[in-house]
Coordinates of C-alpha atoms in Angstrom, one line a residue:
X1 CA -9.4 -4.9 -1.9
X2 CA -9.3 -2.1 -4.6
X3 CA -7.6 -1.2 -7.8
X4 CA -7.5 2.5 -8.6
X5 CA -6.3 3.6 -12.0
X6 CA -3.8 6.5 -11.7
X7 CA -4.3 7.8 -15.2
X8 CA -7.3 9.0 -17.2
X9 CA -8.1 6.8 -20.2
X10 CA -6.9 9.1 -22.9
X11 CA -3.6 9.8 -21.2
X12 CA -3.1 6.2 -20.4
X13 CA -3.3 5.4 -24.1
X14 CA -0.7 8.0 -24.9
X15 CA 1.5 6.6 -22.2
X16 CA 1.2 3.1 -23.9
X17 CA 2.3 4.7 -27.1
X18 CA 5.3 6.3 -25.5
X19 CA 6.3 3.0 -24.0
X20 CA 6.1 1.3 -27.3
X21 CA 8.2 4.0 -29.0
X22 CA 10.9 3.6 -26.3
X23 CA 11.0 -0.2 -26.9
X24 CA 11.1 0.3 -30.7
X25 CA 14.0 2.7 -30.7
X26 CA 16.1 0.2 -28.7
X27 CA 15.7 -2.3 -31.5
X28 CA 17.8 -2.5 -34.7
X29 CA 18.4 0.5 -36.9
X30 CA 16.0 1.1 -39.8
X31 CA 16.9 0.8 -43.5
X32 CA 14.7 2.2 -46.2
X33 CA 12.5 -0.3 -48.1
X34 CA 9.4 -0.4 -50.2
X35 CA 6.0 0.4 -48.5
X36 CA 2.5 -0.9 -49.1
X37 CA 0.3 1.5 -51.1
X38 CA -1.4 4.2 -49.0
X39 CA -5.1 5.0 -49.2
X40 CA -4.9 8.1 -47.1
X41 CA -2.5 10.1 -44.9
X42 CA -2.6 9.6 -41.1
X43 CA -3.6 12.4 -38.8
X44 CA -2.3 11.0 -35.6
X45 CA -5.7 11.9 -34.0
X46 CA -5.0 15.6 -34.3
X47 CA -6.5 16.4 -37.7
X48 CA -3.1 17.3 -39.1
X49 CA -1.7 15.1 -41.9
X50 CA 1.5 13.6 -40.7
X51 CA 2.5 12.4 -44.2
X52 CA 2.9 8.7 -43.4
X53 CA 1.3 5.8 -45.2
X54 CA -1.6 5.3 -42.9
X55 CA -2.6 1.9 -44.2
X56 CA -1.0 -1.0 -42.3
X57 CA -1.0 -4.4 -43.8
X58 CA -0.4 -7.3 -41.5
X59 CA -0.2 -10.9 -42.7
X60 CA -2.4 -13.3 -40.7
X61 CA -1.6 -17.0 -40.8
X62 CA -5.3 -17.9 -41.1
X63 CA -8.8 -16.5 -41.2
X64 CA -10.3 -15.6 -37.8
X65 CA -12.5 -18.4 -36.5
X66 CA -15.2 -15.8 -35.5
X67 CA -15.5 -12.0 -35.3
X68 CA -17.6 -12.5 -32.2
X69 CA -14.8 -12.9 -29.5
X70 CA -17.2 -14.6 -27.1
X71 CA -17.4 -17.5 -29.6
X72 CA -13.6 -17.6 -30.3
X73 CA -10.5 -19.0 -28.7
X74 CA -7.8 -18.7 -31.4
X75 CA -5.1 -16.1 -31.8
X76 CA -6.1 -14.8 -35.3
X77 CA -9.7 -14.1 -34.1
X78 CA -8.4 -12.3 -31.1
X79 CA -5.8 -10.3 -33.1
X80 CA -8.7 -8.8 -35.0
X81 CA -10.9 -8.5 -31.9
X82 CA -8.4 -6.5 -30.0
X83 CA -8.7 -3.7 -32.7
X84 CA -12.5 -3.6 -32.6
X85 CA -13.3 -4.4 -28.9
X86 CA -12.2 -3.4 -25.5
X87 CA -12.9 -5.0 -22.1
X88 CA -13.5 -3.5 -18.6
X89 CA -9.9 -4.6 -17.9
X90 CA -6.9 -4.3 -20.1
X91 CA -3.2 -5.3 -19.8
X92 CA -0.3 -3.2 -18.6
X93 CA 1.9 -2.5 -21.7
X94 CA 4.7 -5.1 -22.1
X95 CA 3.4 -7.3 -19.3
X96 CA 0.8 -10.0 -18.6
X97 CA -0.7 -8.0 -15.7
X98 CA -4.2 -6.4 -15.6
X99 CA -4.8 -2.7 -15.8
X100 CA -7.8 -0.4 -16.1
X101 CA -9.4 0.0 -19.5
X102 CA -13.2 0.7 -19.9
X103 CA -13.3 0.4 -16.1
X104 CA -11.2 3.1 -14.6
X105 CA -11.2 1.4 -11.1
X106 CA -12.8 -1.3 -9.1
X107 CA -13.3 -2.6 -5.6
X108 CA -14.0 -6.1 -4.3
X109 CA -15.7 -7.3 -1.2
X110 CA -13.7 -9.1 1.5
X111 CA -15.3 -12.5 0.5
X112 CA -14.3 -12.1 -3.1
X113 CA -17.9 -12.4 -4.3
X114 CA -18.7 -8.9 -5.3
X115 CA -16.9 -6.4 -7.6
X116 CA -17.9 -2.9 -8.2
X117 CA -16.5 -1.1 -11.3
X118 CA -16.3 2.6 -12.0
X119 CA -16.7 3.0 -15.8
X120 CA -15.1 5.5 -18.1
X121 CA -17.5 8.3 -19.1
X122 CA -18.4 9.3 -22.7
X123 CA -17.5 6.1 -24.4
X124 CA -19.5 5.1 -27.5
X125 CA -19.9 1.9 -29.4
X126 CA -19.2 2.0 -33.1
X127 CA -23.0 2.1 -33.8
X128 CA -23.1 5.4 -31.8
X129 CA -24.9 3.8 -28.8
X130 CA -23.6 4.4 -25.3
X131 CA -21.3 2.2 -23.4
X132 CA -22.6 2.2 -19.8
X133 CA -23.4 0.0 -16.8
X134 CA -26.5 -1.5 -18.6
X135 CA -24.3 -2.6 -21.5
X136 CA -21.9 -4.3 -19.1
X137 CA -24.8 -6.3 -17.5
X138 CA -26.2 -7.1 -20.9
X139 CA -22.9 -8.7 -21.9
X140 CA -22.4 -10.7 -18.6
X141 CA -26.0 -11.9 -18.8
X142 CA -25.6 -12.8 -22.4
X143 CA -22.7 -15.2 -21.6
X144 CA -24.5 -16.7 -18.6
X145 CA -27.6 -17.4 -20.7
X146 CA -25.9 -19.2 -23.5
X147 CA -27.9 -22.4 -24.4
X148 CA -27.5 -25.6 -26.3
X149 CA -24.8 -25.4 -29.0
X150 CA -23.6 -22.0 -27.6
X151 CA -22.4 -23.8 -24.5
X152 CA -20.2 -26.3 -26.4
X153 CA -16.5 -26.4 -25.7
X154 CA -15.7 -25.5 -29.3
X155 CA -18.0 -22.4 -29.3
X156 CA -17.8 -20.6 -25.9
X157 CA -14.4 -22.0 -24.9
X158 CA -13.3 -19.3 -22.5
X159 CA -16.6 -18.8 -20.7
X160 CA -16.8 -22.6 -20.3
X161 CA -13.3 -22.9 -19.0
X162 CA -13.3 -19.9 -16.6
X163 CA -16.9 -19.4 -15.5
X164 CA -17.8 -23.1 -15.4
X165 CA -21.6 -22.9 -15.7
X166 CA -24.6 -21.3 -17.2
X167 CA -28.1 -20.2 -16.2
X168 CA -29.3 -23.8 -16.7
X169 CA -26.5 -25.2 -14.5
X170 CA -26.2 -22.6 -11.6
X171 CA -24.7 -25.1 -9.2
X172 CA -21.4 -25.0 -11.0
X173 CA -21.5 -21.4 -12.3
X174 CA -19.0 -18.8 -11.1
X175 CA -21.2 -15.9 -12.3
X176 CA -24.1 -14.9 -10.2
X177 CA -25.7 -11.6 -11.2
X178 CA -25.0 -8.0 -12.4
X179 CA -26.5 -4.7 -11.2
X180 CA -26.3 -1.4 -13.0
X181 CA -26.0 1.0 -10.0
X182 CA -25.8 4.1 -12.2
X183 CA -24.7 5.0 -15.7
X184 CA -21.0 4.7 -14.7
X185 CA -21.1 2.2 -11.8
X186 CA -21.8 -1.5 -12.1
X187 CA -21.6 -4.4 -9.6
X188 CA -20.9 -8.0 -10.7
X189 CA -21.7 -10.7 -8.1
X190 CA -20.0 -14.1 -8.3
X191 CA -21.6 -17.3 -7.0
X192 CA -18.2 -18.6 -5.9
X193 CA -14.8 -17.0 -5.4
X194 CA -12.5 -16.8 -8.5
X195 CA -9.1 -15.4 -7.7
X196 CA -8.4 -14.8 -11.4
X197 CA -11.6 -12.9 -12.1
X198 CA -10.1 -9.4 -12.7
X199 CA -7.2 -10.7 -14.8
X200 CA -9.6 -12.9 -16.8
X201 CA -11.6 -9.9 -17.8
X202 CA -8.7 -8.7 -19.9
X203 CA -9.4 -11.6 -22.4
X204 CA -11.0 -10.6 -25.7
X205 CA -13.6 -13.2 -25.1
X206 CA -15.0 -11.0 -22.3
X207 CA -14.8 -7.7 -24.3
X208 CA -17.8 -5.4 -24.2
X209 CA -20.0 -5.6 -27.3
X210 CA -22.9 -3.4 -28.4
X211 CA -26.2 -4.8 -27.0
X212 CA -28.0 -3.1 -29.9
X213 CA -25.9 -4.8 -32.6
X214 CA -25.9 -8.2 -30.8
X215 CA -29.7 -8.2 -30.9
X216 CA -30.1 -6.6 -34.3
X217 CA -27.8 -9.1 -36.1
X218 CA -28.8 -12.2 -34.1
X219 CA -25.4 -12.8 -32.5
X220 CA -26.5 -15.9 -30.7
X221 CA -28.1 -17.5 -33.7
X222 CA -25.4 -20.1 -34.5
X223 CA -26.0 -23.4 -36.3
X224 CA -24.2 -26.6 -37.3
X225 CA -22.7 -28.8 -34.6
X226 CA -20.1 -28.6 -31.9
X227 CA -17.7 -30.2 -34.4
X228 CA -18.6 -27.7 -37.1
X229 CA -20.4 -24.6 -35.8
X230 CA -21.9 -22.2 -38.3
X231 CA -21.4 -18.5 -37.5
X232 CA -24.1 -16.0 -36.9
X233 CA -24.7 -12.9 -39.1
X234 CA -23.1 -10.8 -36.4
X235 CA -20.0 -12.9 -36.1
X236 CA -19.4 -12.8 -39.9
X237 CA -20.1 -9.2 -40.8
X238 CA -21.4 -6.9 -38.0
X239 CA -19.1 -6.9 -34.9
X240 CA -19.5 -3.7 -32.9
X241 CA -17.2 -2.6 -30.0
X242 CA -15.7 0.5 -28.5
X243 CA -12.1 0.0 -29.8
X244 CA -10.0 2.3 -31.9
X245 CA -11.0 0.5 -35.2
X246 CA -14.4 -0.4 -36.6
X247 CA -15.1 -3.4 -38.8
X248 CA -15.3 -2.8 -42.5
X249 CA -15.2 -6.2 -44.3
X250 CA -14.2 -9.8 -44.2
X251 CA -13.4 -11.6 -47.5
X252 CA -13.0 -15.2 -46.2
X253 CA -9.7 -16.7 -47.3
X254 CA -8.4 -13.3 -48.4
X255 CA -8.5 -10.5 -45.8
X256 CA -10.2 -8.6 -43.0
X257 CA -10.3 -4.8 -43.1
X258 CA -10.9 -2.4 -40.2
X259 CA -10.6 1.4 -40.1
X260 CA -10.1 4.1 -37.5
X261 CA -13.3 4.9 -35.5
X262 CA -13.7 8.7 -35.5
X263 CA -15.6 8.6 -32.2
X264 CA -12.9 6.7 -30.3
X265 CA -12.5 7.9 -26.7
X266 CA -8.7 7.5 -26.8
X267 CA -5.8 8.3 -29.1
X268 CA -6.3 7.1 -32.7
X269 CA -2.6 7.2 -33.6
X270 CA -1.1 7.1 -37.1
X271 CA -2.6 3.9 -38.4
X272 CA -6.0 4.7 -40.0
X273 CA -6.7 1.5 -41.8
X274 CA -5.6 -2.1 -41.1
X275 CA -5.7 -5.0 -43.5
X276 CA -5.2 -8.5 -42.1
X277 CA -4.2 -10.4 -45.2
X278 CA -4.5 -14.2 -45.0
X279 CA -1.2 -15.9 -46.0
X280 CA -1.2 -19.4 -44.5
X281 CA 2.3 -20.3 -45.8
X282 CA 5.3 -19.0 -43.7
X283 CA 7.4 -18.7 -46.9
X284 CA 4.7 -16.5 -48.6
X285 CA 4.6 -14.2 -45.5
X286 CA 8.4 -13.7 -45.7
X287 CA 8.4 -13.1 -49.4
X288 CA 5.6 -10.6 -49.1
X289 CA 7.5 -8.7 -46.4
X290 CA 10.6 -8.7 -48.6
X291 CA 8.5 -7.5 -51.6
X292 CA 7.0 -4.7 -49.6
X293 CA 3.4 -5.8 -50.0
X294 CA 2.9 -6.2 -46.3
X295 CA 4.2 -4.2 -43.3
X296 CA 4.6 -7.1 -40.9
X297 CA 3.8 -10.6 -39.8
X298 CA 3.8 -12.7 -36.7
X299 CA 5.5 -16.1 -36.1
X300 CA 8.6 -15.6 -38.2
X301 CA 10.1 -19.0 -38.9
X302 CA 13.2 -19.7 -36.8
X303 CA 15.3 -20.1 -40.0
X304 CA 14.2 -16.7 -41.3
X305 CA 15.0 -14.4 -38.4
X306 CA 18.7 -13.8 -39.1
X307 CA 18.3 -13.4 -42.8
X308 CA 15.5 -10.8 -42.4
X309 CA 17.4 -8.9 -39.8
X310 CA 20.6 -8.9 -41.9
X311 CA 18.5 -7.5 -44.8
X312 CA 17.4 -4.5 -42.7
X313 CA 14.0 -5.7 -41.5
X314 CA 13.0 -5.3 -37.9
X315 CA 12.7 -8.5 -35.8
X316 CA 11.0 -8.2 -32.4
X317 CA 10.8 -11.1 -30.0
X318 CA 8.0 -11.5 -27.5
X319 CA 9.0 -12.8 -24.0
X320 CA 8.0 -16.5 -23.8
X321 CA 4.7 -16.9 -22.2
X322 CA 3.6 -20.0 -24.1
X323 CA 3.4 -23.8 -23.9
X324 CA 3.6 -26.3 -26.8
X325 CA 2.4 -29.7 -25.8
X326 CA 1.7 -33.1 -27.3
X327 CA -2.0 -33.8 -26.4
X328 CA -3.1 -37.3 -25.5
X329 CA -6.7 -38.5 -25.9
X330 CA -7.5 -41.2 -23.3
X331 CA -10.6 -42.1 -25.2
X332 CA -8.1 -44.1 -27.3
X333 CA -7.7 -47.4 -25.4
X334 CA -3.9 -47.6 -25.6
X335 CA -3.5 -44.0 -24.4
X336 CA -5.6 -44.6 -21.3
X337 CA -2.8 -46.8 -20.0
X338 CA -0.4 -44.6 -18.0
X339 CA 2.5 -46.9 -19.0
X340 CA 1.9 -45.9 -22.7
X341 CA 1.8 -42.2 -21.7
X342 CA 5.0 -42.5 -19.8
X343 CA 6.6 -44.3 -22.8
X344 CA 5.6 -41.5 -25.1
X345 CA 7.3 -39.1 -22.7
X346 CA 10.5 -41.0 -22.6
X347 CA 10.5 -41.3 -26.4
X348 CA 10.7 -37.6 -27.0
X349 CA 14.0 -35.7 -27.2
X350 CA 12.8 -32.2 -26.3
X351 CA 16.2 -30.6 -26.7
X352 CA 16.4 -31.8 -30.3
X353 CA 12.9 -30.7 -31.0
X354 CA 13.6 -27.2 -29.7
X355 CA 17.0 -27.0 -31.5
X356 CA 15.6 -28.2 -34.9
X357 CA 12.2 -26.6 -35.1
X358 CA 11.5 -23.8 -32.7
X359 CA 12.7 -20.2 -32.4
X360 CA 15.9 -19.0 -30.6
X361 CA 15.2 -18.3 -27.0
X362 CA 12.7 -21.2 -26.6
X363 CA 12.9 -23.1 -23.3
X364 CA 12.4 -26.8 -22.8
X365 CA 9.3 -27.4 -20.7
X366 CA 8.9 -29.7 -17.8
X367 CA 5.4 -28.6 -16.9
X368 CA 2.4 -26.7 -18.3
X369 CA 3.3 -23.2 -17.0
X370 CA 6.3 -21.0 -17.8
X371 CA 8.8 -20.5 -15.0
X372 CA 7.6 -17.0 -14.2
X373 CA 4.1 -18.2 -13.3
X374 CA 3.0 -18.8 -9.7
X375 CA 3.3 -22.5 -8.7
X376 CA 6.1 -23.5 -11.0
X377 CA 7.7 -26.5 -9.3
X378 CA 11.4 -27.3 -9.9
X379 CA 10.8 -30.8 -8.4
X380 CA 8.1 -32.2 -10.7
X381 CA 8.6 -35.8 -12.0
X382 CA 10.4 -35.7 -15.3
X383 CA 10.8 -38.2 -18.1
X384 CA 14.3 -38.0 -19.5
X385 CA 14.8 -38.9 -23.2
X386 CA 15.4 -42.6 -23.0
X387 CA 14.3 -44.7 -26.0
X388 CA 15.1 -48.0 -24.4
X389 CA 13.0 -47.2 -21.4
X390 CA 10.2 -46.2 -23.7
X391 CA 10.4 -49.6 -25.4
X392 CA 10.4 -51.4 -22.0
X393 CA 7.3 -49.5 -20.9
X394 CA 5.5 -50.3 -24.2
X395 CA 6.3 -54.0 -23.8
X396 CA 5.1 -53.9 -20.2
X397 CA 1.8 -52.4 -21.4
X398 CA 1.4 -55.2 -23.9
X399 CA 2.8 -53.5 -27.0
X400 CA 6.1 -55.3 -27.4
X401 CA 5.3 -55.8 -31.1
X402 CA 4.5 -52.2 -31.6
X403 CA 1.7 -49.7 -31.4
X404 CA -0.2 -47.7 -34.1
X405 CA -1.4 -44.2 -33.2
X406 CA -3.2 -41.5 -35.1
X407 CA -1.3 -38.3 -34.9
X408 CA -3.4 -35.1 -35.5
X409 CA -1.6 -31.9 -36.5
X410 CA -2.7 -28.6 -38.1
X411 CA -1.9 -27.2 -41.5
X412 CA -2.2 -23.8 -43.0
X413 CA -1.4 -22.0 -39.7
X414 CA 1.5 -20.7 -37.6
X415 CA 0.9 -20.3 -33.9
X416 CA 3.1 -18.4 -31.2
X417 CA 3.8 -21.8 -29.6
X418 CA 4.3 -23.5 -32.9
X419 CA 5.5 -21.5 -35.9
X420 CA 5.9 -24.5 -38.2
X421 CA 3.5 -27.3 -37.2
X422 CA 4.5 -29.6 -40.0
X423 CA 8.1 -29.5 -38.9
X424 CA 7.2 -30.3 -35.3
X425 CA 5.0 -33.2 -36.5
X426 CA 7.7 -34.6 -38.7
X427 CA 10.3 -34.3 -35.9
X428 CA 8.1 -36.0 -33.2
X429 CA 6.9 -38.7 -35.6
X430 CA 10.4 -39.8 -36.3
X431 CA 11.3 -39.9 -32.6
X432 CA 8.2 -42.0 -31.8
X433 CA 8.8 -44.4 -34.7
X434 CA 12.2 -45.1 -33.3
X435 CA 10.7 -46.8 -30.3
X436 CA 8.2 -48.9 -32.3
X437 CA 5.2 -46.6 -32.6
X438 CA 3.7 -46.5 -36.1
X439 CA 2.3 -43.1 -36.9
X440 CA -0.8 -42.5 -38.9
X441 CA -0.7 -38.9 -40.0
X442 CA -4.0 -37.0 -39.6
X443 CA -3.6 -33.4 -40.9
X444 CA -6.4 -30.9 -40.8
X445 CA -6.6 -27.3 -41.9
X446 CA -6.5 -25.2 -38.7
X447 CA -9.6 -23.1 -39.5
X448 CA -12.2 -24.5 -39.0
X449 CA -11.4 -28.2 -39.0
X450 CA -8.5 -28.8 -36.7
X451 CA -9.7 -27.0 -33.5
X452 CA -13.3 -28.3 -33.9
X453 CA -12.0 -31.9 -34.3
X454 CA -9.5 -31.8 -31.4
X455 CA -11.4 -29.7 -28.9
X456 CA -15.0 -30.5 -29.9
X457 CA -14.9 -34.3 -30.5
X458 CA -13.3 -37.5 -29.4
X459 CA -12.3 -38.3 -33.0
X460 CA -8.5 -37.8 -32.6
X461 CA -5.4 -39.4 -31.1
X462 CA -2.2 -37.8 -30.0
X463 CA -2.1 -34.2 -31.3
X464 CA -0.2 -30.9 -31.3
X465 CA -1.6 -27.9 -29.6
X466 CA -0.5 -25.2 -27.2
X467 CA -1.3 -22.0 -25.5
X468 CA -0.2 -18.4 -25.3
X469 CA -1.0 -17.3 -21.8
X470 CA -3.7 -14.6 -21.6
X471 CA -2.8 -13.2 -18.2
X472 CA -0.5 -14.0 -15.4
X473 CA -2.5 -16.5 -13.4
X474 CA -1.8 -20.2 -13.0
X475 CA -5.4 -21.2 -13.6
X476 CA -5.1 -19.6 -17.0
X477 CA -2.8 -22.5 -17.9
X478 CA -3.4 -25.7 -15.9
X479 CA -7.0 -24.8 -15.0
X480 CA -8.0 -24.2 -18.6
X481 CA -6.3 -27.5 -19.7
X482 CA -7.2 -29.9 -16.9
X483 CA -9.8 -28.2 -14.7
X484 CA -12.6 -30.5 -15.9
X485 CA -13.5 -33.3 -18.3
X486 CA -12.9 -32.3 -21.9
X487 CA -13.1 -33.9 -25.3
X488 CA -9.5 -33.0 -26.0
X489 CA -8.0 -35.2 -23.3
X490 CA -10.8 -37.7 -22.7
X491 CA -10.2 -38.4 -19.0
X492 CA -12.1 -37.9 -15.8
X493 CA -10.0 -37.2 -12.7
X494 CA -12.2 -35.8 -9.9
X495 CA -9.2 -35.4 -7.5
X496 CA -7.4 -33.2 -10.0
X497 CA -10.5 -31.2 -10.9
X498 CA -11.3 -30.6 -7.2
X499 CA -7.7 -29.6 -6.4
X500 CA -7.8 -27.0 -9.3
X501 CA -11.2 -25.7 -8.2
X502 CA -9.9 -25.2 -4.6
X503 CA -6.7 -23.4 -5.8
X504 CA -8.5 -21.0 -8.1
X505 CA -10.6 -19.8 -5.2
X506 CA -7.7 -18.9 -2.9
X507 CA -6.9 -15.2 -3.1
X508 CA -3.8 -15.1 -1.0
X509 CA -0.7 -15.8 -3.0
X510 CA 1.3 -17.4 -0.2
X511 CA -1.6 -19.9 0.4
X512 CA -2.1 -20.5 -3.3
X513 CA 1.5 -21.2 -4.3
X514 CA 2.0 -24.6 -2.5
X515 CA -1.4 -25.8 -3.8
X516 CA -0.3 -25.2 -7.4
X517 CA 3.1 -26.7 -6.8
X518 CA 1.5 -29.9 -5.6
X519 CA -0.9 -29.8 -8.6
X520 CA 1.9 -29.4 -11.1
X521 CA 3.7 -32.4 -9.6
X522 CA 0.5 -34.5 -9.7
X523 CA -0.1 -33.5 -13.4
X524 CA 3.5 -34.5 -14.3
X525 CA 3.0 -37.9 -12.7
X526 CA -0.4 -38.5 -14.3
X527 CA 0.8 -37.4 -17.8
X528 CA -2.5 -36.2 -19.3
X529 CA -0.4 -34.6 -22.1
X530 CA 3.3 -34.0 -22.6
X531 CA 4.7 -30.4 -22.1
X532 CA 7.3 -29.9 -24.8
X533 CA 8.6 -26.3 -24.9
X534 CA 8.0 -22.6 -24.1
X535 CA 8.6 -21.0 -27.5
X536 CA 9.7 -17.3 -27.8
X537 CA 7.7 -16.0 -30.9
X538 CA 9.3 -13.6 -33.3
X539 CA 7.6 -10.8 -35.4
X540 CA 9.0 -9.3 -38.5
X541 CA 8.4 -5.7 -39.8
X542 CA 9.2 -3.4 -42.6
X543 CA 11.8 -0.7 -41.7
X544 CA 9.1 2.0 -41.7
X545 CA 7.7 0.5 -38.5
X546 CA 9.5 2.5 -35.8
X547 CA 7.8 0.7 -33.0
X548 CA 5.3 -2.1 -32.3
X549 CA 3.6 -2.7 -28.9
X550 CA 4.8 -6.3 -28.5
X551 CA 3.1 -8.1 -25.6
X552 CA 3.8 -11.5 -24.0
X553 CA 0.0 -12.0 -24.1
X554 CA -0.5 -10.6 -27.6
X555 CA -2.4 -7.6 -26.3
X556 CA -1.3 -5.5 -29.3
X557 CA -3.6 -2.7 -30.5
X558 CA -2.5 -1.2 -33.8
X559 CA -3.2 2.4 -32.9
X560 CA -0.1 2.2 -30.8
X561 CA 2.1 1.5 -33.8
X562 CA 4.4 4.3 -34.9
X563 CA 5.6 4.7 -38.5
X564 CA 8.4 6.8 -40.1
X565 CA 6.9 7.1 -43.6

């Protein structure tokens, strides 16, 4: 099997920009408004001043968790990472499908265990060292040789979830070895088939990082604990990739700044400086856009979209490729009882939740993958909203007099699957209390406390979390959630784990589909968590933004933005 890129890298970047412009011009008309202060004019990569304000200010909902994408799993970290880093594989604009990036083409062996990549020539890291086959192997070997705390779920989340093992646990590992055949050819060998391998490489977690910088600034020297890891010097202030922007500074709690990399192999575009300003309150983000102190922000509150559009701001909706769920920790005795988990399912009015708290275009969820993903099963067991049935099940489980549950939810953040977490928490809490469940609210600030607590420890109860799909592969949803024992869910189901392992190794779609359909039915019956909705996130921009490369998987690189002033 092979994938041959049909376009040279520089021209492909230009084509991405053209696609973004076309999409942008189809959106609402522009109305003149105030702009953020400019520090310098843009050159568009040609050396000629285009006269536009070349500084683009984007409001982030929180600080990044880490500037080292290998040790990150959150959207705000990856938003910054996508500007600084690139992977072997990218994403076709406007889709969730893989496309060539630093690798111009690749071939795989018939048994799915060997992949040979042809690399782009003349690419430099921001520290002026060469990107080549040796750098590729350095990165793969780095991930494989993580030790101790580096291996914890809360630190190397994606390598854990997708590659399953490290050098000290080779029996479970997907990765085998890497060989630099020449400067521009590299072969990666897997220890077991992984059908989603190429698509997975489009994740920022597997971006190529400068070996020189990783070593010089002790990238793997992290401290603390799994519940509260302490970042390395590299992850705080020295990330080095090949992307269109290089890192400048991170003022924690305030902003991250990046600027155009003069040695970039592709098209730089109009934007020469990006400031990610941390505004954790949705109302503050809207007010800043209206005041002209930012150029745009993600996760516009559902109640704000129409008012902003009516005032002349640009609203862009991503296609829904998300899942919001109510997580259930079976380490809590009551939640280990399937009757209680079924009762929770019957207690929730998903239609009301969507109508009252989530963006227009959101779909009610019956399972943990969107309908466009392979293996979606129209016939999974469902739990209709039925408060009386919920009460009956609680009584049958021994909780006729009521049940008290801790309910964890994040503060100071908006996520694509959950623009307003506090509203979702309030809505669901009221529904659960109607069936006799007493809720003990347990809020935590998103970064760093919430994810570390929910994903890195057993100290939580029911909880709100979700997922924005990273690429169009079923394993990227159900495999990541339920492919093995995890602190978040607190259960051990070898039959489910084995079924997911088998499905992810099947390369033929017609053979893989029925396996995932059966798995999704089994998950729905088991109720390890409750799928709630597939939200459709909205972004808001100043009228000077002519186009923005909106992506269902958030693969949005800011050199593709076009500006009118």
